[in-house]
C-alpha angles and dihedrals in degrees: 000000000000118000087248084165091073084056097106118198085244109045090059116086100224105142099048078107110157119222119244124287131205087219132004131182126186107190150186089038125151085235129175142153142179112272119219087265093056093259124133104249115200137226139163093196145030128209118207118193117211086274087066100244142126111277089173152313130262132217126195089266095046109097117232139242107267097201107051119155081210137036137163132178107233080203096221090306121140124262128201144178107267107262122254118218109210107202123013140136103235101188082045088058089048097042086045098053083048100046127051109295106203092178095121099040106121103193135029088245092058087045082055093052098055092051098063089037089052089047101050089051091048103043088150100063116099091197133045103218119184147136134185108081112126118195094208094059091046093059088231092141086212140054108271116247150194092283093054088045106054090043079068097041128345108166100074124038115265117211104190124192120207106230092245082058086226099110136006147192132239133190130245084263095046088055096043091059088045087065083233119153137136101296092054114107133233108241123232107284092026149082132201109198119240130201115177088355093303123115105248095220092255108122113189129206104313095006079065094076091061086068092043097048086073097040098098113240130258115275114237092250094046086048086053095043086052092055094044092049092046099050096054083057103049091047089047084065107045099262096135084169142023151199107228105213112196109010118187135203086253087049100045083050093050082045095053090046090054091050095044093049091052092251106108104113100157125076116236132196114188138229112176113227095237129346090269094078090026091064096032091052099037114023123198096000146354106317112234126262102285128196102035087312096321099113151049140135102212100159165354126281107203123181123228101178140346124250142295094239093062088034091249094122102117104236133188090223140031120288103261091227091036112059110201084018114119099147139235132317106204093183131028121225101259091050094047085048087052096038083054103041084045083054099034096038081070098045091259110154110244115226113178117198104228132172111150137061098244086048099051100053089054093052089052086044090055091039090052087055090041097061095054100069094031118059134182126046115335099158086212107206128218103198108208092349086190126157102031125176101250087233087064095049089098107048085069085075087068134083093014095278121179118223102220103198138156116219093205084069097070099047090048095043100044097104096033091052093050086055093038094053125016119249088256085070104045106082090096104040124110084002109177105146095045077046091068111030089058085067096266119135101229113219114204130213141118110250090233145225077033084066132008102286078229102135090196086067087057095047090049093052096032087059088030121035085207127111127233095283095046098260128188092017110238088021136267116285083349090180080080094053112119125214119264087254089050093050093051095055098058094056092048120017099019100045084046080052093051098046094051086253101108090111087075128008131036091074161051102238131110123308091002104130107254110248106154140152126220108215131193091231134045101243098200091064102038125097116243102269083052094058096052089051093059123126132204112233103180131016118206121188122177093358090302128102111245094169148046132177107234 
């Protein structure tokens, strides 16, 4: 992950903002964007009307408007669509840029380190507060516990976040304060882990919230301070929009404040975390764009299952390296049909969080109910999506679901998933080009802060299936690889799709809003490690430049 913590408020160039134009033109640019039949389509220049949307674009041949109130020479650089992140957590980005981020420790001992470090440089904090430590890259052969934990730091209670944010690891204090021992139950869809009849400190998936419910809440001004915060980093990195996954009341409010101070510069499109906020924020139906086109809550995010690095992911069959292990299933089949039909009855979009197999079956079978009853298009979302039985491959092709997946995953999981679960198991995981050949529109993102929100990341492994340091050569599974334009649209025309914005962001054609990067490669003719190394040189959001690389 990038050290986002290094991204001083001064050093980002928010607020270089341009006014308004009645036309613009930004021209000799090396321009393209994905048609609405998947093709590249070229330009050398881009005309923006007063609204701050797209009016056309140019080739060499195409004369040019001789009265502009703007003009820039893109001076041959490449121009792109800015880039849609399908499935993020935009307050966890922000929370995680301001805690301790242990997501490139590579040992417990360095974790360790950084605790005591993180504590000496915040002494007035009555809480440590962190995610991001993940046992498999450690090499710990084991989940961290109390024990490690108070060794670090013992005197003030440590509340500890797995980077997947599926389980997490408190101290002998913060349990103490949590009233756990080892009479306390685990509650339905989660596990606390036990030695000698002790919890351990490790919380997964719903056992989590017994930890959480003694951490004290964020304050109005440190929630602020987190948005802000995550939106100069998504728009460092070329994410001109976003799928919100998970939006709380707290969020929607920080959201709302932004918007209503004029300093809302991402666009977010909202998935409530649970019908209870969906239907207290917006009511009988998706709300409108709200905020010039910034904002807007059109769904519901549920979770099926927890993930493969905790072993929460639901599986048909035993964990490979777990014998007796399957998971955890968060939501039985007739709740996550209710849960569905309350969302769907008022025309919410349904996105159901799926990893494993076993999870995953379950989410097509409630989909295939579900349509029944709902017709029309529903655009039903399968967020990660990872680990599918190869026989259900195919049912993803039905019912216009979207495949919501994150390419990073793939490259970070590989070796986990192999232990996880067996190479016998593996021909459906990370599937995208079965995805997509079996009919379903495939939606790209991160899932940050689980992963970098760097969508160049996701491009390089999307075309790859190698990691950053080209592992495994030739790719894994690299039947499953996609072609650079592929890729692309996933992360533009294809995640606007399958947010209901494709009326007006996701491309570069009339009457789109014109959110674009200017890069310093063409990423459509780069390699791989190319890709990964490119740069954003300018962000451009509503027709009007919010960002420049100094």
């Amino acid at each position: 992950m990038k050290a986002v913590l290094a991204r001083p408020l001064a050093a980002i160039a928010l607020l270089l903002a341009t006014p308004a134009f009645a036309d613009a033109l930004i021209d000799n640019v090396n321009g393209y964007t994905i048609g609405k039949g998947g093709e590249v389509e070229r330009f050398t220049g881009l005309l923006i009307d007063g609204e701050g949307k797209v009016v056309r674009t140019l080739g060499h041949k195409d004369k040019r408007p001789e009265k502009l109130d703007f003009r820039m020479d893109g001076q041959g650089r490449t121009l792109v669509p800015g880039l849609i992140d399908a499935h993020g957590h935009v307050m966890g980005l922000g929370f995680n840029a301001l805690q301790l981020d242990l997501s490139e420790t590579r040992s417990l001992a360095e974790a360790q380190d950084k605790l005591r470090q993180w504590v000496r440089d915040n002494p007035g904090q009555r809480w440590v507060i962190g995610r991001g430590w993940n046992q498999e890259r450690w090499g710990l052969g084991r989940f961290p516990t109390a024990a490690d934990i108070d060794a670090a730091v013992a005197d003030k209670p440590v509340w500890l976040i797995r980077i997947d944010g599926h389980a997490g690891v408190a101290n002998s204090a913060a349990l103490a304060l949590a009233g756990i021992d080892g009479k306390t139950q685990a509650p339905a869809g989660g596990r606390i882990e036990m030695a000698g009849g002790r919890p351990t400190g490790l919380f997964v998936d719903a056992a989590t919230a017994l930890m959480e419910r003694a951490v004290p809440p964020p304050q109005p001004l440190e929630r602020d301070l987190a948005f802000a915060r995550a939106q100069q980093i998504l728009i460092e990195d070329g994410i001109t929009a976003v799928a919100d996954m998970g939006t709380t009341a707290d969020d929607w409010a920080v959201m709302r404040r932004a918007g209503d101070l004029g300093r809302l510069r991402v666009r977010i499109i909202s998935y409530a975390h649970g019908i209870e906020p969906l239907v207290a924020i917006a009511g009988t139906g998706p709300t409108p764009w709200l905020y010039g086109g910034r904002l807007r809550m059109v769904g519901v995010k549920l979770y099926e299952d927890g993930a493969l690095g905790s072993r929460g992911a639901w599986l048909k069959a035993d964990y490979a390296d777990a014998p007796g292990q399957r998971g955890l299933m968060l939501l039985n089949d007739a709740k996550l049909k209710n849960l569905g039909s309350r969302a769907a009855m008022d025309n919410f979009q349904v996105a159901i969080h799926a990893i494993g197999d076993a999870a995953n079956a379950q989410a097509l079978d409630a989909i295939e109910e579900l349509s029944d009853t709902y017709k029309g298009d529903r655009r039903w979302r399968i967020e990660h999506a990872q680990i599918v039985d190869p026989a259900d491959l195919p049912r993803f092709g039905r019912h216009g679901i979207i495949a919501s997946m994150q390419p990073v995953h793939q490259t970070s999981d590989r070796l986990m998933a192999e232990a996880r679960l067996g190479p016998a198991r593996l021909a459906g995981a990370y599937a995208w080009a079965s995805m997509r050949k079996a009919g379903a529109t495939l939606a790209f993102g991160s899932d940050f802060p689980v992963e970098s929100p760097d969508p160049f990341a996701g491009l390089a492994a999307a075309t790859s299936r190698e990691d950053a340091a080209g592992q495994p050569p030739g790719g894994w599974i690299p039947e499953q690889k996609l072609s650079p334009a592929e890729a692309l649209a996933a992360f533009t025309r294809d995640a606007a799709y399958a947010g209901f914005a494709e009326d007006r962001i996701g491309s570069l054609e009339p009457g789109r809003y014109a959110d674009f990067l200017l890069l310093d490669r063409d990423i459509l003719a780069a390699t791989p490690a190319e890709i990964r190394a490119t740069r954003v040189l300018e962000t451009w959001i509503g027709g009007k430049r919010i960002w420049v690389r100094k």
